[in-house]
Amino acid sequence: MPLVQIKGISGYLSIEQKQEIIRKVTDAVLSVEGEGLRSVTWVLIEDVPSGAWGVGGTPVSSDDLRAMSKA
Amino acid sequence: MPLVQIKGISGYLSIEQKQEIIRKVTDAVLSVEGEGLRSVTWVLIEDVPSGAWGVGGTPVSSDDLRAMSKA
Amino acid sequence: MPLVQIKGISGYLSIEQKQEIIRKVTDAVLSVEGEGLRSVTWVLIEDVPSGAWGVGGTPVSSDDLRAMSKA
Amino acid sequence: MPLVQIKGISGYLSIEQKQEIIRKVTDAVLSVEGEGLRSVTWVLIEDVPSGAWGVGGTPVSSDDLRAMSKA
Amino acid sequence: MPLVQIKGISGYLSIEQKQEIIRKVTDAVLSVEGEGLRSVTWVLIEDVPSGAWGVGGTPVSSDDLRAMSKA
Amino acid sequence: MPLVQIKGISGYLSIEQKQEIIRKVTDAVLSVEGEGLRSVTWVLIEDVPSGAWGVGGTPVSSDDLRAMSKA
């Protein structure tokens, strides 16, 4: 009954990467909460449009994220 | 106030079905909270892309849901 | 897999009323989505502290709600 | 570490208007919380499809909002 | 029908500060969306317990925020 | 700028377990998104009161979770 809701910026992650995150985050949560809760562990990933997410008032794009991730 | 936020998997519900859910959930909530709160009862429905919602680490698609709903 | 997240104002609903809402909202959603999805239908209810929810900029309290519900 | 999540109806705001809201809401929050928190102030704006947001059980569209905003 | 959901760390803001944020954020949003939407503008503020919010994996407390806000 | 919001049932996890989840989930997400995004990765954990979370219409308590986790 852990419910995990993840938001990111549209265009940064592929669907394959999202499914890898779903698997790894599920495993991470269950390593603490107990494997018995696997069937009631939900992880969902939503995208916010590039440019509609501000940090300190400045919009961030998926290109900004790509630059940061390589820094 | 009540605020009801519903998430489902993209491609499973039509807009007509979503509006039927909005009506029925509003009525259900107000039957307990009191009809006087109708004007401040909000119900909104959002879609998560098919494949970006995992149960126990395994992604679920709208086709999976359709199969389950008929089981 | 419908996921229903409800927020209200603290002190307005008893736990028994919340559980009645959980039952009725679940039934309402499944009447449209299909009974086969019952085991993957989650409804959770959270409270926002009285005074920390504004409508048009004006904080609303649980007493305000009680007055409205009887109007 | 204020996290601000805004939802509106799709088709009402342009991306430029969303970014203006991001700037102004960030400034509003920091005027109370302290400018030192600017780098950890996030504001994100998401759209709910027109017709999938009900008030009192009645769906609202972006056209309805436009009519109201001029009233 | 802008819906604004704000989360912060418990123990950082007083209820008076939260209500000041509610007023200022409402005004900020309506300055872009149009005053006609005031009655359907909701702003709600929720607290996450101190220590249960991580940045880069490290929990942040309300004391950390106070130190940052004065930096 | 992954934002991870986790909800569980009150009374199930200790604060130490929540902080272990925060660390492990952060690492899991960054293993896919790139370590360069660490400073903009937020994970926050909120509790829903025991009894206010229903599965298929039936409220679940922290004791139910404890029983499941050992099954």
Tab-separated table of C-alpha atoms in Angstrom:
chain	number	residue	atom	x	y	z
A	1	MET	CA	0.000	0.000	0.000
A	2	PRO	CA	2.777	2.138	-0.692
A	3	LEU	CA	1.543	4.447	-3.425
A	4	VAL	CA	4.351	6.139	-5.346
A	5	GLN	CA	3.521	9.012	-7.690
A	6	ILE	CA	6.431	10.321	-9.739
A	7	LYS	CA	6.415	13.458	-11.865
A	8	GLY	CA	9.042	14.435	-14.396
A	9	ILE	CA	9.406	16.687	-17.410
A	10	SER	CA	7.908	15.515	-20.686
A	11	GLY	CA	10.403	14.323	-23.271
A	12	TYR	CA	13.161	13.388	-20.861
A	13	LEU	CA	12.445	9.716	-20.192
A	14	SER	CA	11.470	7.024	-22.698
A	15	ILE	CA	8.724	4.560	-21.801
A	16	GLU	CA	11.418	1.895	-21.347
A	17	GLN	CA	13.232	4.102	-18.835
A	18	LYS	CA	9.981	4.772	-16.999
A	19	GLN	CA	9.348	1.037	-16.713
A	20	GLU	CA	12.886	0.524	-15.417
A	21	ILE	CA	12.213	3.188	-12.765
A	22	ILE	CA	8.913	1.487	-11.884
A	23	ARG	CA	10.741	-1.816	-11.311
A	24	LYS	CA	13.637	-0.356	-9.339
A	25	VAL	CA	11.542	1.942	-7.167
A	26	THR	CA	9.154	-0.921	-6.376
A	27	ASP	CA	12.100	-3.073	-5.288
A	28	ALA	CA	13.584	-0.219	-3.248
A	29	VAL	CA	10.331	0.422	-1.393
A	30	LEU	CA	9.652	-3.270	-0.752
A	31	SER	CA	13.184	-3.838	0.594
A	32	VAL	CA	12.044	-1.664	3.516
A	33	GLU	CA	8.302	-2.323	3.715
A	34	GLY	CA	8.427	-6.103	3.168
A	35	GLU	CA	8.007	-8.247	0.048
A	36	GLY	CA	4.562	-9.346	1.258
A	37	LEU	CA	3.220	-5.967	0.138
A	38	ARG	CA	4.307	-6.363	-3.503
A	39	SER	CA	0.784	-6.820	-4.885
A	40	VAL	CA	-0.351	-3.580	-3.240
A	41	THR	CA	2.612	-1.472	-4.324
A	42	TRP	CA	1.738	0.986	-7.058
A	43	VAL	CA	4.172	3.233	-8.904
A	44	LEU	CA	2.915	5.631	-11.551
A	45	ILE	CA	4.843	8.167	-13.605
A	46	GLU	CA	3.380	11.349	-15.041
A	47	ASP	CA	4.888	13.996	-17.294
A	48	VAL	CA	4.614	17.731	-16.858
A	49	PRO	CA	5.021	19.631	-20.149
A	50	SER	CA	8.485	21.035	-20.749
A	51	GLY	CA	8.435	24.703	-19.721
A	52	ALA	CA	5.571	24.333	-17.228
A	53	TRP	CA	7.843	23.449	-14.289
A	54	GLY	CA	9.681	26.280	-12.588
A	55	VAL	CA	12.586	26.204	-10.162
A	56	GLY	CA	12.927	29.492	-8.315
A	57	GLY	CA	10.543	30.991	-10.861
A	58	THR	CA	12.533	29.950	-13.943
A	59	PRO	CA	10.985	27.349	-16.276
A	60	VAL	CA	13.041	24.212	-16.844
A	61	SER	CA	12.965	22.257	-20.111
A	62	SER	CA	13.855	18.665	-20.926
A	63	ASP	CA	16.982	20.030	-22.664
A	64	ASP	CA	18.029	21.728	-19.412
A	65	LEU	CA	17.660	18.390	-17.636
A	66	ARG	CA	19.749	16.624	-20.263
A	67	ALA	CA	22.511	19.188	-19.816
A	68	MET	CA	22.395	18.812	-16.015
A	69	SER	CA	22.391	15.022	-16.100
A	70	LYS	CA	25.712	15.035	-17.950
A	71	ALA	CA	27.347	17.666	-15.787
B	1	MET	CA	-13.977	20.787	-0.314
B	2	PRO	CA	-14.518	17.848	-0.919
B	3	LEU	CA	-11.869	17.658	-3.633
B	4	VAL	CA	-11.785	14.352	-5.507
B	5	GLN	CA	-8.848	13.604	-7.798
B	6	ILE	CA	-9.133	10.397	-9.805
B	7	LYS	CA	-6.385	8.814	-11.862
B	8	GLY	CA	-6.797	6.003	-14.357
B	9	ILE	CA	-4.991	4.528	-17.328
B	10	SER	CA	-5.212	6.366	-20.636
B	11	GLY	CA	-7.435	4.772	-23.241
B	12	TYR	CA	-9.657	2.868	-20.834
B	13	LEU	CA	-12.499	5.342	-20.258
B	14	SER	CA	-14.309	7.495	-22.816
B	15	ILE	CA	-15.076	11.112	-21.978
B	16	GLU	CA	-18.743	10.126	-21.558
B	17	GLN	CA	-17.774	7.478	-19.007
B	18	LYS	CA	-15.598	9.987	-17.178
B	19	GLN	CA	-18.520	12.399	-16.960
B	20	GLU	CA	-20.764	9.610	-15.664
B	21	ILE	CA	-18.151	8.911	-12.969
B	22	ILE	CA	-17.998	12.616	-12.119
B	23	ARG	CA	-21.778	12.709	-11.607
B	24	LYS	CA	-21.992	9.498	-9.611
B	25	VAL	CA	-18.981	10.189	-7.398
B	26	THR	CA	-20.270	13.690	-6.659
B	27	ASP	CA	-23.632	12.243	-5.606
B	28	ALA	CA	-21.924	9.553	-3.506
B	29	VAL	CA	-19.786	12.069	-1.654
B	30	LEU	CA	-22.638	14.518	-1.087
B	31	SER	CA	-24.919	11.772	0.260
B	32	VAL	CA	-22.531	11.692	3.226
B	33	GLU	CA	-21.231	15.266	3.390
B	34	GLY	CA	-24.545	17.032	2.770
B	35	GLU	CA	-26.144	18.450	-0.395
B	36	GLY	CA	-25.381	21.990	0.780
B	37	LEU	CA	-21.759	21.444	-0.276
B	38	ARG	CA	-22.597	20.650	-3.923
B	39	SER	CA	-21.212	23.925	-5.311
B	40	VAL	CA	-17.872	23.297	-3.608
B	41	THR	CA	-17.508	19.670	-4.645
B	42	TRP	CA	-14.897	19.163	-7.338
B	43	VAL	CA	-14.158	15.917	-9.131
B	44	LEU	CA	-11.404	15.761	-11.727
B	45	ILE	CA	-10.150	12.797	-13.734
B	46	GLU	CA	-6.640	12.461	-15.108
B	47	ASP	CA	-5.064	9.788	-17.306
B	48	VAL	CA	-1.699	8.168	-16.780
B	49	PRO	CA	-0.205	6.827	-20.023
B	50	SER	CA	-0.704	3.108	-20.595
B	51	GLY	CA	2.491	1.341	-19.480
B	52	ALA	CA	3.545	4.027	-16.999
B	53	TRP	CA	1.602	2.556	-14.076
B	54	GLY	CA	3.102	-0.424	-12.321
B	55	VAL	CA	1.555	-2.870	-9.865
B	56	GLY	CA	4.197	-4.804	-7.953
B	57	GLY	CA	6.727	-3.515	-10.487
B	58	THR	CA	4.882	-4.747	-13.574
B	59	PRO	CA	3.431	-2.147	-15.966
B	60	VAL	CA	-0.307	-2.360	-16.594
B	61	SER	CA	-1.903	-1.367	-19.898
B	62	SER	CA	-5.441	-0.363	-20.790
B	63	ASP	CA	-5.789	-3.769	-22.481
B	64	ASP	CA	-4.883	-5.473	-19.196
B	65	LEU	CA	-7.634	-3.470	-17.496
B	66	ARG	CA	-10.162	-4.432	-20.156
B	67	ALA	CA	-9.321	-8.101	-19.644
B	68	MET	CA	-9.658	-7.748	-15.853
B	69	SER	CA	-12.933	-5.863	-16.020
B	70	LYS	CA	-14.548	-8.777	-17.852
B	71	ALA	CA	-13.118	-11.484	-15.615
C	1	MET	CA	-6.515	1.279	-10.891
C	2	PRO	CA	-8.846	3.653	-10.564
C	3	LEU	CA	-7.042	5.627	-7.889
C	4	VAL	CA	-9.266	8.074	-6.016
C	5	GLN	CA	-7.659	10.646	-3.723
C	6	ILE	CA	-10.079	12.761	-1.718
C	7	LYS	CA	-9.179	15.805	0.343
C	8	GLY	CA	-11.429	17.542	2.845
C	9	ILE	CA	-11.132	19.859	5.809
C	10	SER	CA	-10.016	18.387	9.105
C	11	GLY	CA	-12.733	17.999	11.722
C	12	TYR	CA	-15.645	17.832	9.326
C	13	LEU	CA	-16.003	14.082	8.733
C	14	SER	CA	-15.815	11.273	11.303
C	15	ILE	CA	-13.866	8.132	10.467
C	16	GLU	CA	-17.187	6.306	10.053
C	17	GLN	CA	-18.328	8.884	7.497
C	18	LYS	CA	-15.020	8.575	5.658
C	19	GLN	CA	-15.464	4.819	5.444
C	20	GLU	CA	-19.014	5.283	4.152
C	21	ILE	CA	-17.619	7.591	1.449
C	22	ILE	CA	-14.936	5.024	0.611
C	23	ARG	CA	-17.605	2.334	0.098
C	24	LYS	CA	-19.989	4.516	-1.898
C	25	VAL	CA	-17.334	6.086	-4.115
C	26	THR	CA	-15.846	2.666	-4.847
C	27	ASP	CA	-19.268	1.395	-5.900
C	28	ALA	CA	-19.896	4.505	-7.996
C	29	VAL	CA	-16.609	4.171	-9.857
C	30	LEU	CA	-16.985	0.422	-10.418
C	31	SER	CA	-20.532	0.836	-11.763
C	32	VAL	CA	-18.867	2.541	-14.733
C	33	GLU	CA	-15.450	0.856	-14.904
C	34	GLY	CA	-16.628	-2.715	-14.289
C	35	GLU	CA	-16.809	-4.840	-11.116
C	36	GLY	CA	-13.792	-6.877	-12.286
C	37	LEU	CA	-11.572	-3.964	-11.242
C	38	ARG	CA	-12.711	-3.965	-7.587
C	39	SER	CA	-9.454	-5.367	-6.200
C	40	VAL	CA	-7.466	-2.614	-7.890
C	41	THR	CA	-9.716	0.268	-6.865
C	42	TRP	CA	-8.178	2.429	-4.174
C	43	VAL	CA	-9.891	5.311	-2.390
C	44	LEU	CA	-8.009	7.312	0.199
C	45	ILE	CA	-9.143	10.330	2.195
C	46	GLU	CA	-6.848	12.996	3.571
C	47	ASP	CA	-7.543	16.015	5.772
C	48	VAL	CA	-6.247	19.519	5.249
C	49	PRO	CA	-6.091	21.518	8.496
C	50	SER	CA	-9.022	23.859	9.070
C	51	GLY	CA	-7.946	27.343	7.956
C	52	ALA	CA	-5.318	26.144	5.470
C	53	TRP	CA	-7.736	25.839	2.540
C	54	GLY	CA	-8.734	29.036	0.789
C	55	VAL	CA	-11.542	29.727	-1.645
C	56	GLY	CA	-10.973	32.941	-3.566
C	57	GLY	CA	-8.252	33.771	-1.038
C	58	THR	CA	-10.436	33.386	2.058
C	59	PRO	CA	-9.680	30.505	4.450
C	60	VAL	CA	-12.521	28.086	5.081
C	61	SER	CA	-12.993	26.253	8.382
C	62	SER	CA	-14.834	23.061	9.272
C	63	ASP	CA	-17.458	25.275	10.960
C	64	ASP	CA	-17.988	27.132	7.672
C	65	LEU	CA	-18.564	23.789	5.975
C	66	ARG	CA	-21.064	22.750	8.632
C	67	ALA	CA	-22.999	25.971	8.112
C	68	MET	CA	-22.985	25.499	4.320
C	69	SER	CA	-24.047	21.866	4.492
C	70	LYS	CA	-27.242	22.858	6.321
C	71	ALA	CA	-28.058	25.813	4.108
D	1	MET	CA	10.905	23.578	-0.284
D	2	PRO	CA	7.658	24.947	-0.934
D	3	LEU	CA	6.254	22.670	-3.614
D	4	VAL	CA	3.383	24.218	-5.555
D	5	GLN	CA	1.314	22.021	-7.852
D	6	ILE	CA	-1.291	23.833	-9.920
D	7	LYS	CA	-3.998	22.211	-12.011
D	8	GLY	CA	-6.164	23.944	-14.562
D	9	ILE	CA	-8.312	23.075	-17.550
D	10	SER	CA	-6.551	22.304	-20.818
D	11	GLY	CA	-6.781	25.007	-23.452
D	12	TYR	CA	-7.352	27.911	-21.104
D	13	LEU	CA	-3.809	29.140	-20.482
D	14	SER	CA	-0.999	29.594	-23.006
D	15	ILE	CA	2.509	28.456	-22.112
D	16	GLU	CA	3.478	32.125	-21.722
D	17	GLN	CA	0.664	32.658	-19.216
D	18	LYS	CA	1.715	29.537	-17.331
D	19	GLN	CA	5.246	30.865	-17.063
D	20	GLU	CA	3.933	34.211	-15.840
D	21	ILE	CA	1.983	32.347	-13.150
D	22	ILE	CA	5.104	30.362	-12.231
D	23	ARG	CA	7.057	33.607	-11.725
D	24	LYS	CA	4.353	35.430	-9.794
D	25	VAL	CA	3.418	32.507	-7.560
D	26	THR	CA	7.090	31.885	-6.758
D	27	ASP	CA	7.492	35.530	-5.750
D	28	ALA	CA	4.278	35.423	-3.696
D	29	VAL	CA	5.367	32.335	-1.782
D	30	LEU	CA	8.901	33.606	-1.178
D	31	SER	CA	7.635	36.973	0.088
D	32	VAL	CA	6.336	34.971	3.068
D	33	GLU	CA	8.781	32.058	3.319
D	34	GLY	CA	11.977	34.046	2.720
D	35	GLU	CA	14.050	34.681	-0.421
D	36	GLY	CA	16.703	32.256	0.834
D	37	LEU	CA	14.445	29.395	-0.212
D	38	ARG	CA	14.236	30.450	-3.882
D	39	SER	CA	16.393	27.606	-5.212
D	40	VAL	CA	14.155	25.038	-3.503
D	41	THR	CA	10.853	26.525	-4.616
D	42	TRP	CA	9.160	24.486	-7.301
D	43	VAL	CA	5.987	25.439	-9.161
D	44	LEU	CA	4.512	23.090	-11.738
D	45	ILE	CA	1.362	23.462	-13.800
D	46	GLU	CA	-0.666	20.573	-15.160
D	47	ASP	CA	-3.716	20.508	-17.408
D	48	VAL	CA	-6.812	18.416	-16.909
D	49	PRO	CA	-8.671	17.742	-20.185
D	50	SER	CA	-11.636	20.025	-20.830
D	51	GLY	CA	-14.774	18.163	-19.742
D	52	ALA	CA	-13.031	15.931	-17.206
D	53	TRP	CA	-13.366	18.390	-14.314
D	54	GLY	CA	-16.734	18.617	-12.614
D	55	VAL	CA	-18.107	21.213	-10.229
D	56	GLY	CA	-21.117	19.899	-8.335
D	57	GLY	CA	-21.233	17.038	-10.830
D	58	THR	CA	-21.345	19.214	-13.956
D	59	PRO	CA	-18.329	19.140	-16.296
D	60	VAL	CA	-16.642	22.470	-16.953
D	61	SER	CA	-14.928	23.307	-20.238
D	62	SER	CA	-12.260	25.858	-21.119
D	63	ASP	CA	-15.014	27.852	-22.876
D	64	ASP	CA	-16.987	27.974	-19.631
D	65	LEU	CA	-13.908	29.357	-17.888
D	66	ARG	CA	-13.433	31.986	-20.574
D	67	ALA	CA	-17.037	33.110	-20.136
D	68	MET	CA	-16.633	33.282	-16.340
D	69	SER	CA	-13.357	35.164	-16.474
D	70	LYS	CA	-15.054	37.987	-18.383
D	71	ALA	CA	-18.129	38.121	-16.202
E	1	MET	CA	-10.676	26.522	-11.487
E	2	PRO	CA	-7.177	26.952	-10.850
E	3	LEU	CA	-6.484	24.434	-8.107
E	4	VAL	CA	-3.286	25.160	-6.186
E	5	GLN	CA	-1.904	22.510	-3.836
E	6	ILE	CA	1.111	23.582	-1.804
E	7	LYS	CA	3.261	21.311	0.332
E	8	GLY	CA	5.855	22.420	2.853
E	9	ILE	CA	7.670	21.053	5.867
E	10	SER	CA	5.784	20.867	9.151
E	11	GLY	CA	6.753	23.451	11.742
E	12	TYR	CA	8.108	26.026	9.317
E	13	LEU	CA	5.045	28.195	8.663
E	14	SER	CA	2.474	29.462	11.166
E	15	ILE	CA	-1.201	29.342	10.265
E	16	GLU	CA	-1.110	33.142	9.813
E	17	GLN	CA	1.736	32.782	7.299
E	18	LYS	CA	-0.163	30.055	5.468
E	19	GLN	CA	-3.189	32.310	5.180
E	20	GLU	CA	-1.000	35.137	3.888
E	21	ILE	CA	0.349	32.740	1.238
E	22	ILE	CA	-3.207	31.686	0.351
E	23	ARG	CA	-4.188	35.327	-0.225
E	24	LYS	CA	-1.078	36.278	-2.193
E	25	VAL	CA	-1.010	33.159	-4.360
E	26	THR	CA	-4.705	33.573	-5.146
E	27	ASP	CA	-4.083	37.165	-6.241
E	28	ALA	CA	-1.030	36.130	-8.284
E	29	VAL	CA	-2.937	33.421	-10.139
E	30	LEU	CA	-5.982	35.614	-10.775
E	31	SER	CA	-3.833	38.461	-12.122
E	32	VAL	CA	-3.143	36.120	-15.047
E	33	GLU	CA	-6.295	33.999	-15.239
E	34	GLY	CA	-8.798	36.804	-14.698
E	35	GLU	CA	-10.610	38.070	-11.573
E	36	GLY	CA	-13.849	36.476	-12.782
E	37	LEU	CA	-12.471	33.110	-11.663
E	38	ARG	CA	-11.969	34.137	-8.019
E	39	SER	CA	-14.839	32.033	-6.647
E	40	VAL	CA	-13.411	28.918	-8.289
E	41	THR	CA	-9.813	29.443	-7.199
E	42	TRP	CA	-8.745	27.063	-4.471
E	43	VAL	CA	-5.429	27.136	-2.621
E	44	LEU	CA	-4.675	24.534	0.013
E	45	ILE	CA	-1.531	24.048	2.067
E	46	GLU	CA	-0.387	20.740	3.510
E	47	ASP	CA	2.537	19.871	5.764
E	48	VAL	CA	4.930	16.976	5.322
E	49	PRO	CA	6.538	15.889	8.617
E	50	SER	CA	10.015	17.270	9.229
E	51	GLY	CA	12.501	14.584	8.186
E	52	ALA	CA	10.194	12.872	5.697
E	53	TRP	CA	11.205	15.072	2.749
E	54	GLY	CA	14.488	14.305	1.054
E	55	VAL	CA	16.535	16.361	-1.381
E	56	GLY	CA	19.071	14.236	-3.226
E	57	GLY	CA	18.369	11.498	-0.677
E	58	THR	CA	19.087	13.627	2.399
E	59	PRO	CA	16.195	14.447	4.736
E	60	VAL	CA	15.490	18.131	5.301
E	61	SER	CA	14.095	19.483	8.572
E	62	SER	CA	12.253	22.691	9.387
E	63	ASP	CA	15.458	23.868	11.106
E	64	ASP	CA	17.387	23.361	7.859
E	65	LEU	CA	14.806	25.523	6.091
E	66	ARG	CA	15.105	28.251	8.714
E	67	ALA	CA	18.872	28.295	8.264
E	68	MET	CA	18.507	28.476	4.460
E	69	SER	CA	15.913	31.232	4.565
E	70	LYS	CA	18.340	33.509	6.399
E	71	ALA	CA	21.342	32.706	4.237
F	1	MET	CA	13.453	17.095	-11.205
F	2	PRO	CA	12.101	13.868	-10.612
F	3	LEU	CA	9.515	14.546	-7.921
F	4	VAL	CA	8.508	11.444	-5.977
F	5	GLN	CA	5.497	11.590	-3.679
F	6	ILE	CA	4.884	8.482	-1.606
F	7	LYS	CA	1.805	7.774	0.482
F	8	GLY	CA	1.431	5.006	3.045
F	9	ILE	CA	-0.717	4.174	6.039
F	10	SER	CA	0.014	5.943	9.307
F	11	GLY	CA	1.725	3.842	11.957
F	12	TYR	CA	3.330	1.353	9.584
F	13	LEU	CA	6.741	2.918	8.954
F	14	SER	CA	9.085	4.533	11.483
F	15	ILE	CA	10.825	7.771	10.571
F	16	GLU	CA	14.077	5.785	10.182
F	17	GLN	CA	12.390	3.462	7.677
F	18	LYS	CA	10.995	6.449	5.790
F	19	GLN	CA	14.476	7.944	5.529
F	20	GLU	CA	15.841	4.605	4.304
F	21	ILE	CA	13.134	4.607	1.612
F	22	ILE	CA	14.013	8.194	0.697
F	23	ARG	CA	17.676	7.219	0.185
F	24	LYS	CA	16.975	4.029	-1.750
F	25	VAL	CA	14.280	5.491	-3.978
F	26	THR	CA	16.497	8.476	-4.768
F	27	ASP	CA	19.312	6.121	-5.793
F	28	ALA	CA	16.920	3.971	-7.843
F	29	VAL	CA	15.560	6.948	-9.760
F	30	LEU	CA	18.985	8.479	-10.371
F	31	SER	CA	20.399	5.179	-11.647
F	32	VAL	CA	18.074	5.724	-14.620
F	33	GLU	CA	17.836	9.508	-14.864
F	34	GLY	CA	21.516	10.294	-14.269
F	35	GLU	CA	23.445	11.262	-11.116
F	36	GLY	CA	23.692	14.852	-12.379
F	37	LEU	CA	20.077	15.344	-11.324
F	38	ARG	CA	20.664	14.447	-7.654
F	39	SER	CA	20.252	17.998	-6.326
F	40	VAL	CA	16.867	18.301	-8.031
F	41	THR	CA	15.502	14.951	-6.920
F	42	TRP	CA	12.865	15.243	-4.237
F	43	VAL	CA	11.239	12.358	-2.390
F	44	LEU	CA	8.569	13.030	0.204
F	45	ILE	CA	6.539	10.591	2.268
F	46	GLU	CA	3.077	11.265	3.633
F	47	ASP	CA	0.827	9.196	5.888
F	48	VAL	CA	-2.863	8.571	5.395
F	49	PRO	CA	-4.663	7.756	8.674
F	50	SER	CA	-5.204	4.066	9.318
F	51	GLY	CA	-8.763	3.234	8.219
F	52	ALA	CA	-9.053	6.067	5.687
F	53	TRP	CA	-7.600	4.050	2.789
F	54	GLY	CA	-9.875	1.561	1.105
F	55	VAL	CA	-9.092	-1.271	-1.296
F	56	GLY	CA	-12.160	-2.416	-3.170
F	57	GLY	CA	-14.238	-0.423	-0.683
F	58	THR	CA	-12.797	-2.057	2.452
F	59	PRO	CA	-10.669	0.078	4.786
F	60	VAL	CA	-7.136	-1.157	5.421
F	61	SER	CA	-5.319	-0.580	8.714
F	62	SER	CA	-1.627	-0.576	9.588
F	63	ASP	CA	-2.244	-3.921	11.351
F	64	ASP	CA	-3.595	-5.381	8.100
F	65	LEU	CA	-0.401	-4.242	6.371
F	66	ARG	CA	1.764	-5.815	9.046
F	67	ALA	CA	-0.060	-9.114	8.610
F	68	MET	CA	0.339	-8.954	4.810
F	69	SER	CA	4.009	-8.056	4.949
F	70	LYS	CA	4.757	-11.263	6.853
F	71	ALA	CA	2.611	-13.522	4.689
